[in-house]
CSV table of C-alpha atoms in Angstrom, one decimal:
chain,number,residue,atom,x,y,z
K,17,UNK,CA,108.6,172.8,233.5
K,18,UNK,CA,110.1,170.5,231.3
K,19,UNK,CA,110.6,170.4,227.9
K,20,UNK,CA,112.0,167.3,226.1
K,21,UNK,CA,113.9,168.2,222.0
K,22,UNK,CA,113.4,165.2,220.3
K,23,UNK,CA,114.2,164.4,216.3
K,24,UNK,CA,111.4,162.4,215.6
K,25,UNK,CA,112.4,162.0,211.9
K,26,UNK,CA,116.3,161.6,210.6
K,27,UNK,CA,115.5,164.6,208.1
K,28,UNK,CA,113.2,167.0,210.6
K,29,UNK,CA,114.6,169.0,213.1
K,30,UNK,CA,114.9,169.2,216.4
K,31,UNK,CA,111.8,170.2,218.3
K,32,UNK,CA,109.4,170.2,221.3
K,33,UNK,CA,107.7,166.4,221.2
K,34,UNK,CA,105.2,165.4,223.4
K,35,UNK,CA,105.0,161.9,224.8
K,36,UNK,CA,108.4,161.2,224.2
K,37,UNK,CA,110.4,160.4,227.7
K,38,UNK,CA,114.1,161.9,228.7
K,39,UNK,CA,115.8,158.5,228.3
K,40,UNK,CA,114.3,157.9,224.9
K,41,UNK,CA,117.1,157.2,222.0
K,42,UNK,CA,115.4,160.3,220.1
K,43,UNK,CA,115.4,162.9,222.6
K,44,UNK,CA,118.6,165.0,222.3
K,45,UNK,CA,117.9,168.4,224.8
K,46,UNK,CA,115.7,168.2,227.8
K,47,UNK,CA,115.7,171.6,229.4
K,48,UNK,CA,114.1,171.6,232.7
K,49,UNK,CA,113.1,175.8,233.6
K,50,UNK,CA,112.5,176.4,237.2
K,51,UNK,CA,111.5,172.7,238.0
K,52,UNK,CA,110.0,171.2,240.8
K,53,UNK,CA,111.3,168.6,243.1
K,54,UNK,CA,109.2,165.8,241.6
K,55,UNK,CA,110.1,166.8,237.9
K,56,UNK,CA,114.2,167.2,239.1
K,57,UNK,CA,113.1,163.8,240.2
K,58,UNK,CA,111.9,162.5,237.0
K,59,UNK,CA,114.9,163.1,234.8
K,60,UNK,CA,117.3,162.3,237.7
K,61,UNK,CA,115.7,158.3,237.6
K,62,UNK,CA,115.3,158.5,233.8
K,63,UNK,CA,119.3,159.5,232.9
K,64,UNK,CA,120.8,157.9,236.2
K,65,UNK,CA,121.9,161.4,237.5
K,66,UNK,CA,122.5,163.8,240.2
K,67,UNK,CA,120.6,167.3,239.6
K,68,UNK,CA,122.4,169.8,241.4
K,69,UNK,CA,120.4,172.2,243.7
K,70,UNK,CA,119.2,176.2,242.9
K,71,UNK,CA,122.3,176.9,246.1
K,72,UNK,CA,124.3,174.0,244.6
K,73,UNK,CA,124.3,175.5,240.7
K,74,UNK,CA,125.1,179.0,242.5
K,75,UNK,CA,128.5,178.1,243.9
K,76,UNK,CA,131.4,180.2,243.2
K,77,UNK,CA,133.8,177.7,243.5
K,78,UNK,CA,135.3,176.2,240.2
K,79,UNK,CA,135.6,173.0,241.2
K,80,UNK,CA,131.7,173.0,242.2
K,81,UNK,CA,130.8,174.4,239.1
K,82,UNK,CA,133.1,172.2,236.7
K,83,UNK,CA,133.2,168.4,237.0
K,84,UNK,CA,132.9,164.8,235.5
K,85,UNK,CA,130.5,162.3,237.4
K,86,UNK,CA,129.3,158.9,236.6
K,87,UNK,CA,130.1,159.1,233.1
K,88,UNK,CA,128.5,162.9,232.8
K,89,UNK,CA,129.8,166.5,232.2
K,90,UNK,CA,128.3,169.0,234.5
K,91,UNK,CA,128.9,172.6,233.9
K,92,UNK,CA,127.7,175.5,235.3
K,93,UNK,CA,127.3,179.4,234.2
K,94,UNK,CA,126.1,182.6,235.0
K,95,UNK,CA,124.0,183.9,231.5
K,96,UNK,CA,122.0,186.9,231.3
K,97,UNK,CA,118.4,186.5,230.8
K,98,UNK,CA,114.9,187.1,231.8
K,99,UNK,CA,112.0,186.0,234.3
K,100,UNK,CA,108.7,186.7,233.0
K,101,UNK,CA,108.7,190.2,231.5
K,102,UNK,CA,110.9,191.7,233.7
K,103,UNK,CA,114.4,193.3,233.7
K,104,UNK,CA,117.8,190.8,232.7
K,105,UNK,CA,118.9,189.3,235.3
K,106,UNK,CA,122.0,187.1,235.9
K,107,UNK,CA,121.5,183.4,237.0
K,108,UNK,CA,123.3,180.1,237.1
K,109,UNK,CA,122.7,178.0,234.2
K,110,UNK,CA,123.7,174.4,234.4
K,111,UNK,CA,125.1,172.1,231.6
K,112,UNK,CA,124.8,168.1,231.4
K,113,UNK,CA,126.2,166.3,228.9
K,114,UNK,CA,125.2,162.4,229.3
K,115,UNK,CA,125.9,159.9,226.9
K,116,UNK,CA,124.0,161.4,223.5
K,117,UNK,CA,121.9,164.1,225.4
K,118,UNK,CA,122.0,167.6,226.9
K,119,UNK,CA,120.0,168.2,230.5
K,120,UNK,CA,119.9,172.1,230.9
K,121,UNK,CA,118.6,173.7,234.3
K,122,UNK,CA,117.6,176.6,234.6
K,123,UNK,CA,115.8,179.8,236.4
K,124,UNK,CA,115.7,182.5,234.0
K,125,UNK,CA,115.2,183.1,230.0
K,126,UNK,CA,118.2,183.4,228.4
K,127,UNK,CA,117.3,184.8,224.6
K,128,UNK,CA,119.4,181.9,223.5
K,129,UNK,CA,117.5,179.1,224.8
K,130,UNK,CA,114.4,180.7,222.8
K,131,UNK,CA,114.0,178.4,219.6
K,132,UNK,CA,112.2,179.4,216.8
K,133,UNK,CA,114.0,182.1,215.2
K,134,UNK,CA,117.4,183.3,214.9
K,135,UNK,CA,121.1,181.9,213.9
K,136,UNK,CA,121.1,180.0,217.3
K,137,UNK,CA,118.1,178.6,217.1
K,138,UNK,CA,118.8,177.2,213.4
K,139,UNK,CA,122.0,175.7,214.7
K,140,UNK,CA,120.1,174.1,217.6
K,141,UNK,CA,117.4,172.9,214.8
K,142,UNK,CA,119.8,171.2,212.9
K,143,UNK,CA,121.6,169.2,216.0
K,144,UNK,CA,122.4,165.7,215.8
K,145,UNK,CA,123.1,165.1,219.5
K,146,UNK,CA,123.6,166.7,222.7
K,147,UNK,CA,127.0,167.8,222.1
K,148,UNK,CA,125.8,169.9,219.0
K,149,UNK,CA,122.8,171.4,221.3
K,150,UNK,CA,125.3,172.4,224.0
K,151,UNK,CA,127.3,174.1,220.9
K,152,UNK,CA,124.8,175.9,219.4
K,153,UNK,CA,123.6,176.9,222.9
K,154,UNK,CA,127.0,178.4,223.5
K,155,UNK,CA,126.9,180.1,220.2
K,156,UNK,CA,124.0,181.8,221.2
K,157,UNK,CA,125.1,183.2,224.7
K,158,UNK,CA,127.9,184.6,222.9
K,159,UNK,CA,126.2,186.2,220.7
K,160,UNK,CA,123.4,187.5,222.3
K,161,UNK,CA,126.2,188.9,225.2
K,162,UNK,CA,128.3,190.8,222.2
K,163,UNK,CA,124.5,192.3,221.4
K,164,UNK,CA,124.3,193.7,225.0
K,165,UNK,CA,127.8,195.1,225.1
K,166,UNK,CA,127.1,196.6,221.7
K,167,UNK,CA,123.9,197.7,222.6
K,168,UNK,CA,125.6,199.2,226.0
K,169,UNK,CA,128.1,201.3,223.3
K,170,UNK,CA,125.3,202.8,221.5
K,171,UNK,CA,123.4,204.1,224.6
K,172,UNK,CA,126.9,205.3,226.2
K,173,UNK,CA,127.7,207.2,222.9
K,174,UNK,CA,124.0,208.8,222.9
K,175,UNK,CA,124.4,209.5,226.7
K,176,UNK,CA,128.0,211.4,226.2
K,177,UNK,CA,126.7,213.8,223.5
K,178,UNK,CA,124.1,214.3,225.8
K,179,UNK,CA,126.1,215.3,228.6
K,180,UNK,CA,128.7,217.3,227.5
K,181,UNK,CA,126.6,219.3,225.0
K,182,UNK,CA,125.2,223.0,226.4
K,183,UNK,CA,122.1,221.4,227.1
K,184,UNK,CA,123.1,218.6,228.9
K,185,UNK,CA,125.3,220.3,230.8
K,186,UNK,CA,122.5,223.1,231.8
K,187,UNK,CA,120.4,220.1,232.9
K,188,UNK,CA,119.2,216.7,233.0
K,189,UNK,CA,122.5,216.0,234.7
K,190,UNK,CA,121.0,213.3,237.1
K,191,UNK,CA,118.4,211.5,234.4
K,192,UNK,CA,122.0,211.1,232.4
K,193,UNK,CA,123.9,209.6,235.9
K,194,UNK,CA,121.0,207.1,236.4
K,195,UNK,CA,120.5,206.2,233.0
K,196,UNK,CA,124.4,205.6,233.0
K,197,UNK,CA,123.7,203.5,235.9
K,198,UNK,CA,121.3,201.4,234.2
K,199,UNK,CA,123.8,201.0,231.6
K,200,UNK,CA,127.1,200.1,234.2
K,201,UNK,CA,124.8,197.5,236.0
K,202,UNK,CA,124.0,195.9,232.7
K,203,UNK,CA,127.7,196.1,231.7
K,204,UNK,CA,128.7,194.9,234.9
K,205,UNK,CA,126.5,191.5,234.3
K,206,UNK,CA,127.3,190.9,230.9
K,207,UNK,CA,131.2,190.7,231.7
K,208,UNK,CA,130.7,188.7,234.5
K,209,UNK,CA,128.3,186.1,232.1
K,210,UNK,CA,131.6,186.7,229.3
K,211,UNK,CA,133.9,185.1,232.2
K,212,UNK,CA,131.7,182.6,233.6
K,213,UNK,CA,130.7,181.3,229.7
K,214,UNK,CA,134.8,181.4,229.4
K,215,UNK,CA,135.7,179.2,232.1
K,216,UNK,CA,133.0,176.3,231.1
K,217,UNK,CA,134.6,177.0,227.5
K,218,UNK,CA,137.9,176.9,228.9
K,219,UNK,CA,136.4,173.4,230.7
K,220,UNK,CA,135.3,172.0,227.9
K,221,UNK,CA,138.0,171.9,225.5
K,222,UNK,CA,139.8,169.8,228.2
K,223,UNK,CA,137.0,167.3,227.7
K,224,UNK,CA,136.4,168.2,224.0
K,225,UNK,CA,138.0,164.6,223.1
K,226,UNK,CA,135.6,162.4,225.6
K,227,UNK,CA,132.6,164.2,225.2
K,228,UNK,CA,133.1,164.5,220.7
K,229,UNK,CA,133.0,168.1,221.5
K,230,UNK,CA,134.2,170.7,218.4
K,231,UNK,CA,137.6,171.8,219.6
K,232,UNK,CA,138.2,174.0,217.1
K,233,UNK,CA,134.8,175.5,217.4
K,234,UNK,CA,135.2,175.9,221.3
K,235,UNK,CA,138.5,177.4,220.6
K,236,UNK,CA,137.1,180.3,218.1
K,237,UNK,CA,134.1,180.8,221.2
K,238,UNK,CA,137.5,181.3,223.6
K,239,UNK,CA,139.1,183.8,221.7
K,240,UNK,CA,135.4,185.8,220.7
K,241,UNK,CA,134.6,185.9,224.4
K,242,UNK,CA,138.1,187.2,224.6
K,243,UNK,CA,137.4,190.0,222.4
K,244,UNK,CA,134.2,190.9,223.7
K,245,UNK,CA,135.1,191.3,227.1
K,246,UNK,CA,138.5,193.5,225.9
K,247,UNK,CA,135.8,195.9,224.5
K,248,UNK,CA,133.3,195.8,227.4
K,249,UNK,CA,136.3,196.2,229.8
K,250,UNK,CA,137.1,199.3,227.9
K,251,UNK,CA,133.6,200.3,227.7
K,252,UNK,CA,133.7,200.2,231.9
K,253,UNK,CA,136.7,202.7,231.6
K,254,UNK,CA,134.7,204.7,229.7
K,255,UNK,CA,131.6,204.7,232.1
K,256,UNK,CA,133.6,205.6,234.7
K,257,UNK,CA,134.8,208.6,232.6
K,258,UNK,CA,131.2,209.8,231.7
K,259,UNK,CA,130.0,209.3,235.7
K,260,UNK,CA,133.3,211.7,237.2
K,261,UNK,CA,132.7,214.0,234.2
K,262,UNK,CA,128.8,214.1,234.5
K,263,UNK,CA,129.4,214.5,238.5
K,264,UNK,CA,132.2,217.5,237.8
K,265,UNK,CA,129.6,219.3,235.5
K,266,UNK,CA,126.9,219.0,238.7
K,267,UNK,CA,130.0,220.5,240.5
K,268,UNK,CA,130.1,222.8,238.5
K,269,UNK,CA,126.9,224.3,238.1
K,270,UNK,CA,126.5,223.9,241.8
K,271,UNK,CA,129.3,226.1,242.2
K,272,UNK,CA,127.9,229.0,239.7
K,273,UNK,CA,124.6,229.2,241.7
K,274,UNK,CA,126.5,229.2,244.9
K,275,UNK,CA,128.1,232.1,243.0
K,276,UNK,CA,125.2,233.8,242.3
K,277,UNK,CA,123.9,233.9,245.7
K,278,UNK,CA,127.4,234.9,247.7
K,279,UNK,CA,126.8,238.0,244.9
K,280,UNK,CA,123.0,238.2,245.7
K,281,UNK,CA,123.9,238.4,249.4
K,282,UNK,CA,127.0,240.6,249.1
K,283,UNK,CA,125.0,243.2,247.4
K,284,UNK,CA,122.7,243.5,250.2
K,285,UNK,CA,125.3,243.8,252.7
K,286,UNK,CA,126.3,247.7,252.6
K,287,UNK,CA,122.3,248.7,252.0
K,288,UNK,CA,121.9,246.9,255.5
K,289,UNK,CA,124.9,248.6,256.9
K,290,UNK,CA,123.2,251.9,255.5
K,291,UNK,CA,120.4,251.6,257.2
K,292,UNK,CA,121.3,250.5,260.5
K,293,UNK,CA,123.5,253.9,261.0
K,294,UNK,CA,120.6,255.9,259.9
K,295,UNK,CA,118.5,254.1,262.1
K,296,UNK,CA,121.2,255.2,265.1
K,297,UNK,CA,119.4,257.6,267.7
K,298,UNK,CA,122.1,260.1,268.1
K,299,UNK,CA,122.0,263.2,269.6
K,300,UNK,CA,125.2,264.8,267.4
K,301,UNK,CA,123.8,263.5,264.1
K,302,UNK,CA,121.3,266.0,263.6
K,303,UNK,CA,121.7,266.0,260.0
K,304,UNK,CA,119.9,262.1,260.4
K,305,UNK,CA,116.6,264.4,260.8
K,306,UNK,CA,116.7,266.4,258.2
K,307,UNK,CA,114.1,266.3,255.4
K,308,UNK,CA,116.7,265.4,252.7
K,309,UNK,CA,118.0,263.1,255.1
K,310,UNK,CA,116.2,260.1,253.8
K,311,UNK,CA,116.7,260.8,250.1
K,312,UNK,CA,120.6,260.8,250.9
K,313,UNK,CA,120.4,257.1,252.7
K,314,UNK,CA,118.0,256.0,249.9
K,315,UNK,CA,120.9,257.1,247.4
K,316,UNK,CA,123.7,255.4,249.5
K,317,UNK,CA,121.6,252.2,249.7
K,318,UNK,CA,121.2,252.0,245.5
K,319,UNK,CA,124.7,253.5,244.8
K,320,UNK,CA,126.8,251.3,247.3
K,321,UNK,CA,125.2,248.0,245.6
K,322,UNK,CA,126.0,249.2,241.7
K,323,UNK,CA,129.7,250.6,243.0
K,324,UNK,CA,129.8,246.9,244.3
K,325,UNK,CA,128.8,245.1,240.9
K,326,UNK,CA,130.5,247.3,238.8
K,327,UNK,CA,133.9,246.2,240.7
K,328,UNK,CA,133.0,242.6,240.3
K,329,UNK,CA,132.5,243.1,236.5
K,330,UNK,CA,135.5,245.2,236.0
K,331,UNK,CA,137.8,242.4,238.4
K,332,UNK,CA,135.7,240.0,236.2
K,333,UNK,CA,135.0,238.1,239.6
């Protein structure tokens, strides 16, 4: 699909136009969201440009990912976002800057790239060329990536009350470890988006002067992604904190009812014993047969079980 930003009007802002084409003067942002070969096509004619493939956009090599070409600036990141309804995800999202306009291409729905309401989407409204787009747009990532990690915070802080308080640690153990997974994997993607969105920053301000990008703007989006990911990084130290402690509390009551059942089993160990030498058809143990006999192995078999317990509590095993 593609959708083509276009300021119509010198005092209107930028928005969706119809019947406007890529190469047209007025249009500023064409975004191009899981396009087809034929669409790829149109806006590769249009703005004299190569379109790098889905595998292309993927590659982990800076060099593929970072680079000037016939007069355009391609970058390429990994953002967070959504298809459909379904969970975040982590993509490649590409960057062209060429001449006056911004070509986005993309496969997913990152929540900055959703105009209509919010600081980034003002900021994209009020753009007067591609390089402000692009701006806005990275203003927007980093936002919406400090929101995840902050997000992540508040759900670790909930889960850790949760786990080390007496109900948490009676149970509810494992819904705790997976929902901390949830929460790792999410952390995990965000910090890898942080350093992907820093090396195209990184990239950028290296081309700030050719391309009339904001230097001093990129270089406040350097050190914010720096800060970010110095909190999410800690935030990972503390996951893996929560996951050994919430696996040494499983230990743990593993190891009571393990407890309980060597005592369980213990305790029925001498009335066993009991009752195979009574059940020992000896000629010399005549006393075996006689009627108070059973009474006296009846009274072994309760009293050799409480002498047992009352030795465990008194050795406070």
């Amino acid at each position: 699909m593609i959708t083509i930003y276009a300021r119509v009007a010198p005092n209107e802002p930028l928005s969706p136009t119809q019947g406007i084409a890529p190469n047209d003067e007025r249009a500023l942002w064409i975004d191009l969201e899981n396009p087809t070969d034929a669409e790829e096509s149109f806006v590769e004619t249009a703005l004299a440009l190569d379109v790098p493939t889905h595998a292309e956009r993927g590659a982990l090599e800076e060099s593929a990912r970072f680079y000037e070409e016939n007069g355009a600036l391609i970058m390429t990141a990994t953002l967070l976002g959504r298809r459909d309804d379904g969970p975040f995800i982590s993509d490649a999202v590409m960057f062209v800057l060429i001449g006056n306009k911004l070509v986005t291409v993309r496969t997913i729905r990152p929540r900055a790239f959703e105009i209509g309401e919010g600081r980034a989407s003002a900021r994209v409204q009020r753009a007067q060329s591609g390089a402000d787009v692009l701006m806005a747009l990275l203003d927007g990532v980093g936002e919406r990536l400090a929101d995840r990690i902050a997000e992540a915070t508040r759900e670790m802080n909930e889960l850790a009350s949760q786990i080390f308080s007496e109900q948490g640690a009676a149970g509810g153990l494992r819904e705790n470890m997976r929902k901390l997974g949830l929460v790792g994997s999410l952390l995990a993607q965000a910090l890898d988006s942080l350093s992907s969105v820093k090396q195209l920053v990184n990239f950028a301000i290296a081309s700030a002067g050719a391309c009339d990008l904001d230097r001093a703007r990129l270089e406040a989006m350097r050190r914010d992604a720096q800060e970010v990911e110095r909190a999410g990084l800690a935030l990972q130290d503390r996951l893996v904190f929560l996951l050994d402690a919430a696996v040494g509390l499983v230990s743990v009551n593993q190891n009571e009812i393990l407890k309980a059942l060597s005592v369980a089993t213990i305790a029925f160990v001498p009335p066993t014993l009991i009752a195979s030498i009574f059940g020992m058809n000896f000629e010399h143990m005549t006393w075996f047969q006689e009627s108070w006999g059973p009474w006296i192995g009846f009274a072994l078999m309760l009293a050799a079980p409480a002498a047992l317990f009352g030795l465990a509590k008194w050795r406070r095993w």
